[in-house]
XYZ file of C-alpha atoms in Angstrom:
466
model
C 54.043 -36.037 2.788
C 52.619 -34.541 5.910
C 50.877 -37.778 7.026
C 54.228 -39.752 6.003
C 56.175 -37.682 8.281
C 53.685 -37.504 11.075
C 53.533 -41.594 11.245
C 57.263 -41.602 11.232
C 57.798 -39.103 14.103
C 55.010 -41.217 15.966
C 57.640 -44.577 16.181
C 55.314 -46.535 13.877
C 57.454 -48.235 11.121
C 57.036 -46.811 7.633
C 58.860 -48.283 4.601
C 59.983 -46.271 1.540
C 57.758 -48.131 -0.794
C 54.476 -46.873 1.306
C 55.709 -43.702 1.822
C 55.663 -43.304 -2.078
C 52.212 -44.642 -2.586
C 50.841 -42.524 0.435
C 52.142 -39.380 -1.484
C 50.516 -40.184 -4.676
C 47.193 -40.637 -2.777
C 47.537 -37.116 -1.091
C 46.230 -34.207 -3.524
C 48.916 -32.163 -4.049
C 47.261 -28.474 -3.331
C 48.161 -25.201 -4.405
C 50.166 -22.731 -2.060
C 47.134 -20.141 -2.814
C 44.402 -22.535 -1.748
C 45.997 -24.953 0.930
C 44.381 -22.776 4.109
C 40.723 -22.843 2.189
C 38.995 -25.682 3.435
C 40.209 -24.792 7.033
C 39.273 -20.794 6.478
C 35.594 -22.180 5.712
C 35.462 -24.729 8.515
C 36.053 -22.077 11.085
C 33.082 -19.568 8.943
C 30.780 -21.776 8.880
C 31.500 -22.758 12.601
C 31.055 -18.839 13.214
C 34.555 -18.979 14.940
C 35.459 -15.019 13.351
C 38.527 -14.889 15.389
C 40.064 -18.168 14.604
C 38.900 -17.492 10.611
C 40.520 -14.249 10.924
C 43.813 -15.649 11.900
C 43.777 -18.406 9.455
C 42.968 -16.077 6.657
C 45.735 -13.900 7.737
C 48.481 -16.629 7.347
C 46.998 -17.406 3.595
C 47.324 -13.999 2.783
C 51.090 -13.236 4.088
C 52.020 -16.679 2.354
C 50.532 -15.644 -1.026
C 51.301 -12.385 -0.630
C 47.409 -11.416 -0.978
C 46.699 -13.220 -3.904
C 44.431 -15.943 -2.646
C 40.849 -14.765 -3.719
C 38.931 -17.231 -1.296
C 40.425 -15.633 1.681
C 39.845 -12.128 0.629
C 36.049 -13.338 0.038
C 35.573 -14.388 3.137
C 37.522 -11.778 4.933
C 35.221 -9.206 2.884
C 32.252 -11.742 4.292
C 32.976 -11.192 7.955
C 33.741 -7.044 7.612
C 30.182 -6.993 6.249
C 28.795 -9.019 8.951
C 30.534 -7.139 11.723
C 29.044 -3.962 9.639
C 32.401 -2.516 8.001
C 30.570 -1.835 4.593
C 33.016 0.220 3.105
C 35.923 -2.251 3.710
C 34.188 -5.051 2.635
C 33.049 -3.763 -0.911
C 37.101 -2.702 -1.242
C 37.685 -6.713 -0.718
C 35.254 -7.670 -2.917
C 36.248 -5.132 -5.551
C 39.582 -6.828 -4.943
C 37.943 -10.370 -5.612
C 36.691 -9.132 -8.663
C 40.480 -8.083 -10.313
C 41.801 -11.579 -9.341
C 38.819 -13.276 -10.478
C 36.844 -11.089 -12.893
C 34.979 -13.621 -14.694
C 33.176 -14.853 -11.485
C 29.506 -13.357 -11.211
C 29.405 -13.973 -7.826
C 32.089 -11.429 -6.949
C 30.396 -9.314 -8.852
C 26.941 -9.609 -6.946
C 28.949 -9.125 -3.653
C 30.050 -5.735 -5.120
C 26.291 -5.047 -6.193
C 25.428 -5.628 -2.596
C 27.710 -3.776 -0.928
C 27.043 -0.868 -3.155
C 23.441 -1.646 -2.296
C 23.895 -1.135 1.299
C 25.520 2.044 0.742
C 22.762 3.493 -0.631
C 24.117 3.600 -4.027
C 21.298 1.853 -6.445
C 22.550 2.952 -9.635
C 26.343 1.964 -8.900
C 24.564 -1.340 -7.965
C 22.736 -1.664 -11.033
C 25.698 -1.373 -13.315
C 27.889 -3.617 -11.397
C 24.797 -6.503 -11.212
C 24.583 -6.083 -15.397
C 27.949 -7.052 -15.418
C 27.163 -9.919 -13.439
C 24.167 -11.074 -15.764
C 26.391 -10.938 -18.705
C 28.542 -13.791 -17.022
C 25.346 -15.854 -16.001
C 22.583 -15.377 -17.607
C 20.356 -18.006 -15.665
C 20.747 -16.443 -11.890
C 17.228 -15.533 -10.863
C 19.373 -13.773 -7.756
C 20.997 -10.565 -10.290
C 17.244 -10.204 -11.884
C 15.664 -10.266 -8.233
C 18.009 -7.496 -6.735
C 17.792 -5.527 -10.371
C 14.514 -5.164 -9.404
C 14.938 -4.213 -6.217
C 17.376 -1.824 -7.372
C 14.876 0.266 -10.046
C 12.517 -0.129 -7.131
C 14.383 1.859 -4.910
C 14.560 4.369 -7.477
C 11.211 4.426 -8.098
C 11.836 3.125 -11.706
C 8.986 0.639 -11.355
C 8.386 -0.231 -15.200
C 11.852 -1.695 -15.153
C 11.424 -3.154 -11.502
C 8.950 -5.175 -12.808
C 10.445 -6.465 -15.780
C 13.497 -7.004 -14.070
C 11.292 -9.418 -11.259
C 9.286 -10.798 -13.954
C 12.955 -11.985 -15.723
C 13.458 -13.576 -11.957
C 10.172 -15.511 -11.649
C 10.957 -17.184 -15.464
C 14.120 -18.273 -13.551
C 13.289 -19.211 -10.717
C 9.499 -18.955 -8.750
C 10.603 -17.585 -5.841
C 8.130 -16.065 -3.190
C 10.531 -13.329 -2.100
C 10.231 -12.184 -5.691
C 6.380 -12.472 -5.954
C 6.255 -10.182 -2.747
C 8.388 -7.324 -3.942
C 6.584 -7.424 -7.384
C 3.365 -7.246 -5.191
C 4.502 -4.731 -2.774
C 5.416 -2.556 -5.961
C 1.744 -2.820 -7.404
C 0.784 -1.837 -3.902
C 3.127 1.418 -3.944
C 1.390 2.564 -7.589
C -1.637 1.860 -6.128
C -2.977 -1.029 -8.521
C -4.428 -3.067 -5.853
C -5.786 -5.750 -8.230
C -2.647 -6.232 -9.690
C -1.048 -6.722 -6.753
C -3.967 -9.101 -5.312
C -3.533 -10.888 -8.547
C -0.091 -11.225 -8.130
C -0.242 -12.709 -4.761
C -2.578 -15.700 -5.846
C -0.003 -16.919 -8.222
C 2.296 -16.860 -5.527
C -0.119 -18.998 -3.322
C -0.913 -21.499 -6.369
C 3.161 -21.901 -6.122
C 3.078 -21.795 -2.420
C -0.240 -22.982 -1.013
C 1.105 -26.017 0.883
C 3.236 -23.264 3.387
C -0.188 -22.560 4.863
C -1.516 -26.268 5.352
C 2.013 -27.052 7.002
C 2.775 -24.472 9.334
C 1.194 -26.727 11.844
C 3.242 -29.443 10.558
C 6.038 -27.123 11.432
C 4.917 -25.970 14.664
C 4.365 -30.245 15.738
C 7.955 -30.629 14.644
C 9.339 -27.640 16.111
C 7.228 -26.313 18.685
C 9.686 -23.063 19.537
C 10.024 -22.199 15.822
C 9.312 -18.263 16.276
C 8.727 -17.307 12.649
C 6.288 -20.151 12.953
C 4.629 -19.013 16.016
C 4.836 -15.556 14.671
C 2.892 -16.473 11.370
C 0.284 -18.426 13.793
C 0.067 -15.769 16.252
C -1.333 -13.222 13.451
C -3.502 -15.543 12.301
C -5.134 -16.268 15.454
C -5.294 -12.244 15.613
C -6.721 -11.838 12.160
C -9.894 -13.627 13.724
C -9.940 -11.443 16.887
C -8.629 -14.322 19.184
C -6.715 -11.612 20.974
C -5.708 -13.581 24.100
C -4.562 -16.626 22.453
C -2.622 -14.587 19.797
C -0.763 -12.700 22.784
C 0.060 -16.368 24.771
C 1.343 -17.519 21.133
C 3.294 -13.688 21.179
C 4.534 -14.372 24.788
C 6.763 -17.490 23.361
C 8.094 -15.678 20.595
C 9.056 -12.652 23.197
C 11.503 -15.106 25.119
C 13.523 -16.439 21.833
C 13.745 -12.485 19.433
C 12.781 -10.510 22.364
C 14.347 -7.389 19.968
C 11.990 -8.379 16.867
C 9.517 -4.814 16.006
C 7.232 -7.068 14.276
C 6.741 -9.255 17.221
C 6.000 -5.907 19.495
C 3.756 -4.307 16.714
C 1.699 -7.013 17.100
C 1.410 -7.330 20.522
C 0.651 -3.305 20.421
C -2.351 -4.089 18.412
C -3.340 -7.010 19.956
C -4.005 -4.573 23.057
C -4.943 -2.509 20.898
C -8.107 -4.623 19.818
C -8.500 -5.266 23.563
C -9.037 -1.628 24.266
C -6.304 -1.017 26.027
C -4.935 1.462 25.205
C -2.304 2.491 27.311
C -0.479 -0.402 26.498
C -0.420 -0.555 22.908
C 1.061 2.560 22.812
C 3.925 1.346 25.113
C 4.096 -1.229 22.850
C 4.397 0.197 20.128
C 6.590 2.672 20.670
C 9.354 -0.472 21.635
C 8.540 -1.149 18.036
C 9.223 2.174 16.665
C 12.522 2.088 18.842
C 13.730 -1.138 17.138
C 12.502 -0.008 13.754
C 12.045 3.923 13.233
C 11.244 3.654 9.736
C 8.998 1.088 9.644
C 5.543 3.107 8.471
C 3.013 0.840 9.763
C 4.306 1.319 12.968
C 4.245 4.918 12.970
C 0.976 4.484 10.982
C -0.561 2.510 14.276
C 1.016 4.786 16.961
C -1.103 7.411 15.068
C -4.286 5.271 14.794
C -3.665 4.912 18.913
C -3.529 8.358 19.536
C -6.218 9.415 17.294
C -8.356 6.826 19.031
C -7.322 8.380 22.509
C -8.084 12.000 21.004
C -4.364 12.654 21.778
C -4.578 14.975 17.958
C -0.702 16.336 18.175
C 0.938 13.300 19.052
C -1.297 11.738 15.807
C -0.281 14.292 13.811
C 3.356 13.698 14.925
C 3.392 9.845 13.901
C 0.711 9.760 10.885
C 3.236 12.884 9.261
C 6.377 10.900 9.698
C 4.197 7.774 8.028
C 3.657 9.607 5.357
C 6.934 11.057 4.668
C 7.986 6.766 4.210
C 4.497 5.470 2.271
C 3.831 9.065 0.310
C 1.158 7.246 -1.708
C -1.145 5.277 0.795
C -4.624 6.748 0.612
C -5.191 5.981 4.326
C -2.720 7.654 5.517
C -3.594 11.322 3.939
C -7.200 10.727 5.363
C -5.938 9.662 8.862
C -4.181 12.991 8.843
C -7.210 15.093 7.656
C -8.910 13.570 10.996
C -6.187 15.057 13.232
C -5.788 18.717 11.228
C -9.544 18.620 12.032
C -9.220 18.359 15.466
C -6.311 20.766 15.340
C -8.562 23.216 13.547
C -6.236 23.305 10.777
C -9.270 23.385 8.178
C -7.912 24.393 5.237
C -5.045 21.745 5.493
C -6.723 18.967 6.486
C -9.239 19.750 2.846
C -5.746 19.301 1.359
C -5.256 16.130 3.066
C -8.755 14.875 2.046
C -8.254 16.134 -1.712
C -4.579 14.087 -1.796
C -6.340 10.778 0.008
C -9.050 11.195 -2.542
C -6.922 11.254 -5.144
C -4.407 8.231 -4.449
C -7.778 5.879 -3.383
C -10.804 6.580 -5.774
C -12.596 3.815 -4.143
C -12.428 4.153 -0.822
C -16.210 5.417 0.426
C -14.972 6.272 4.138
C -12.830 9.113 2.285
C -15.525 10.548 0.957
C -17.883 10.211 4.160
C -14.769 12.045 6.151
C -14.417 14.762 3.402
C -18.152 15.347 3.643
C -18.319 15.769 7.661
C -15.701 18.267 7.209
C -17.148 20.300 4.681
C -20.401 20.373 6.689
C -18.850 21.102 9.487
C -17.904 24.011 7.587
C -21.127 25.144 6.138
C -20.344 24.050 2.415
C -23.448 21.726 2.069
C -23.093 22.105 -1.683
C -19.949 20.539 -1.564
C -20.692 18.257 1.110
C -23.340 17.248 -0.917
C -21.223 16.327 -3.618
C -18.905 14.414 -1.475
C -21.753 12.329 0.392
C -22.993 11.196 -3.711
C -19.674 9.940 -4.179
C -19.608 7.710 -1.672
C -22.674 6.505 -2.638
C -21.088 5.717 -5.988
C -18.202 3.807 -4.197
C -20.833 1.740 -2.049
C -22.680 0.734 -4.896
C -19.032 0.103 -6.993
C -18.466 -2.397 -3.744
C -21.621 -3.742 -2.886
C -20.054 -7.828 -4.459
C -17.415 -7.569 -1.492
C -16.898 -10.015 0.741
C -17.044 -7.478 3.733
C -19.590 -5.857 5.840
C -19.687 -2.176 6.288
C -18.822 -1.053 9.560
C -22.237 -0.274 11.247
C -20.566 2.757 13.099
C -20.070 3.995 9.460
C -23.755 2.899 8.276
C -25.126 5.100 11.139
C -22.912 7.970 10.363
C -23.807 8.326 6.951
C -27.739 8.110 7.266
C -27.707 10.834 9.802
C -25.178 13.134 7.600
C -27.865 12.287 5.048
C -30.708 13.550 7.347
C -28.784 16.609 8.316
C -28.305 17.549 4.248
C -31.630 16.658 3.905
C -30.934 14.035 1.745
C -33.309 11.647 3.440
C -32.612 7.935 3.936
C -30.522 6.063 1.215
C -31.792 3.204 -0.071
C -28.607 1.681 0.119
C -28.063 1.628 3.829
C -31.254 -0.142 4.109
C -29.461 -3.747 4.295
C -25.879 -2.965 5.043
C -23.546 -3.026 1.919
C -20.246 -4.446 1.603
C -16.916 -2.651 2.020
C -13.638 -3.161 0.356
C -11.517 -2.806 3.797
C -12.802 -3.667 7.506
C -12.278 -0.941 10.273
C -10.640 -1.104 12.944
C -11.754 -1.622 16.013
C -11.639 0.978 18.629
C -10.448 3.122 15.622
C -13.699 5.387 15.442
C -15.191 7.554 18.139
C -18.197 6.863 19.851
C -21.426 7.331 18.085
C -23.185 9.533 20.593
C -21.055 12.197 19.481
C -22.987 15.129 17.930
C -23.233 14.848 13.930
C -20.646 16.785 12.058
C -17.625 15.438 14.187
C -14.922 13.598 11.969
C -14.707 9.782 12.202
C -10.684 8.128 12.373
C -11.942 5.584 10.095
C -8.813 3.541 9.689
C -7.012 0.323 9.971
C -4.653 -1.262 12.192
C -0.843 -2.500 10.532
C 0.097 -5.653 11.804
C 3.151 -8.070 10.753
C 3.016 -11.674 10.496
C 6.666 -13.445 10.042
C 7.578 -10.815 6.516
C 4.341 -12.178 5.270
C 1.243 -9.468 3.992
C -2.168 -10.509 4.340
C -5.313 -8.944 4.832
C -6.474 -8.806 8.526
C -10.099 -8.272 9.637
C -7.807 -5.729 12.199
C -6.155 -4.536 9.554
C -3.789 -5.007 6.705
C -0.503 -7.234 7.473
C 2.487 -6.949 5.874
C 6.330 -7.716 7.406
C 9.445 -6.469 7.006
C 11.118 -5.867 4.252
């Protein structure tokens, strides 16, 4: 009828038969949904002001009973950061259409964003009853349980999600949980399974840059790989391109900072890392790196500040406690340094660097008996790691040999030919080898980020944002 009226008003002749035929072809939309197409059009175009006007008109005509208009209004509120208002509208949608799993998922998502993880779990469970084949529901349940530290339940839900859809995000979350539990072998197996599914992602990275040379995610990943192999200048040239597209990316500035760290330009590294910390103040990897660089510059009070902040955010990472102990040792707080080493040893029973640094501290304090015990513990860990694929750092080997001589243990056979360690040491992380024996060495790792993916790097470990 609307089209017929428009044709009539335009001056074109139209008879009754054609009117009747035209009216029969037009869909008779219910009044509750007649503006849905317009609301959707404005929303996907990100014309939110016009979208709000269309939503307001639709809700006035329907007396607030149009579920789709309320749904889109809630999405806009969430984009604007109005999470409470968004939650109320999504709850209204759930009342208007109670059997819709999507509405319940959005209610649960809002509760999650508000930090109400237990309430979110209840709503996700309700949504799962309406849609048992939605992998996203089980994935988000796993994330909620992870936030509550219920790791076993989280792993069960994530495995359920993988049975429905082998999504890379689920693999990454499951691997992260294993790392939080300190089970690196299990995390490695998860990442290997993910690579079997997504192995072509690496093969097509170059193709992605060929077809879209300014795709910042691909450039950031490529720069991270170059940084992995120590090509810091080339990595910085890639990051310069990314900086034009996403100048406010904390991952970018963290990686730039660690490139400067690898080039031994420590002041520039600190400047970039502090920018990354400003953009993402709760990213423990950036705090770790800041502590590492300050240790390298012998600024132990600043190092303690950043490392202790990282410990609060990542309390189960042994290397953080080791670096904290190094800072405390140089601040002459020896009692707390010993406690930090003991905590690090309990969290990671396979890292020889922890035992080596702890033995040096005990030697400095004159506790030769305990120093010898830690030295033998280090030997045991080295023997266990001999089949690894990474060489021990030569500086670590030299320090261990000198410590063995000072403890009157002689030169140990395992150091005659450099063995292998499970993890590489970050360049520039240790104090110069010319220091007197007995000074603790900051044998840490740099933390870099690459497009949200976790990879082992020779310059340190990389892990992306969450």
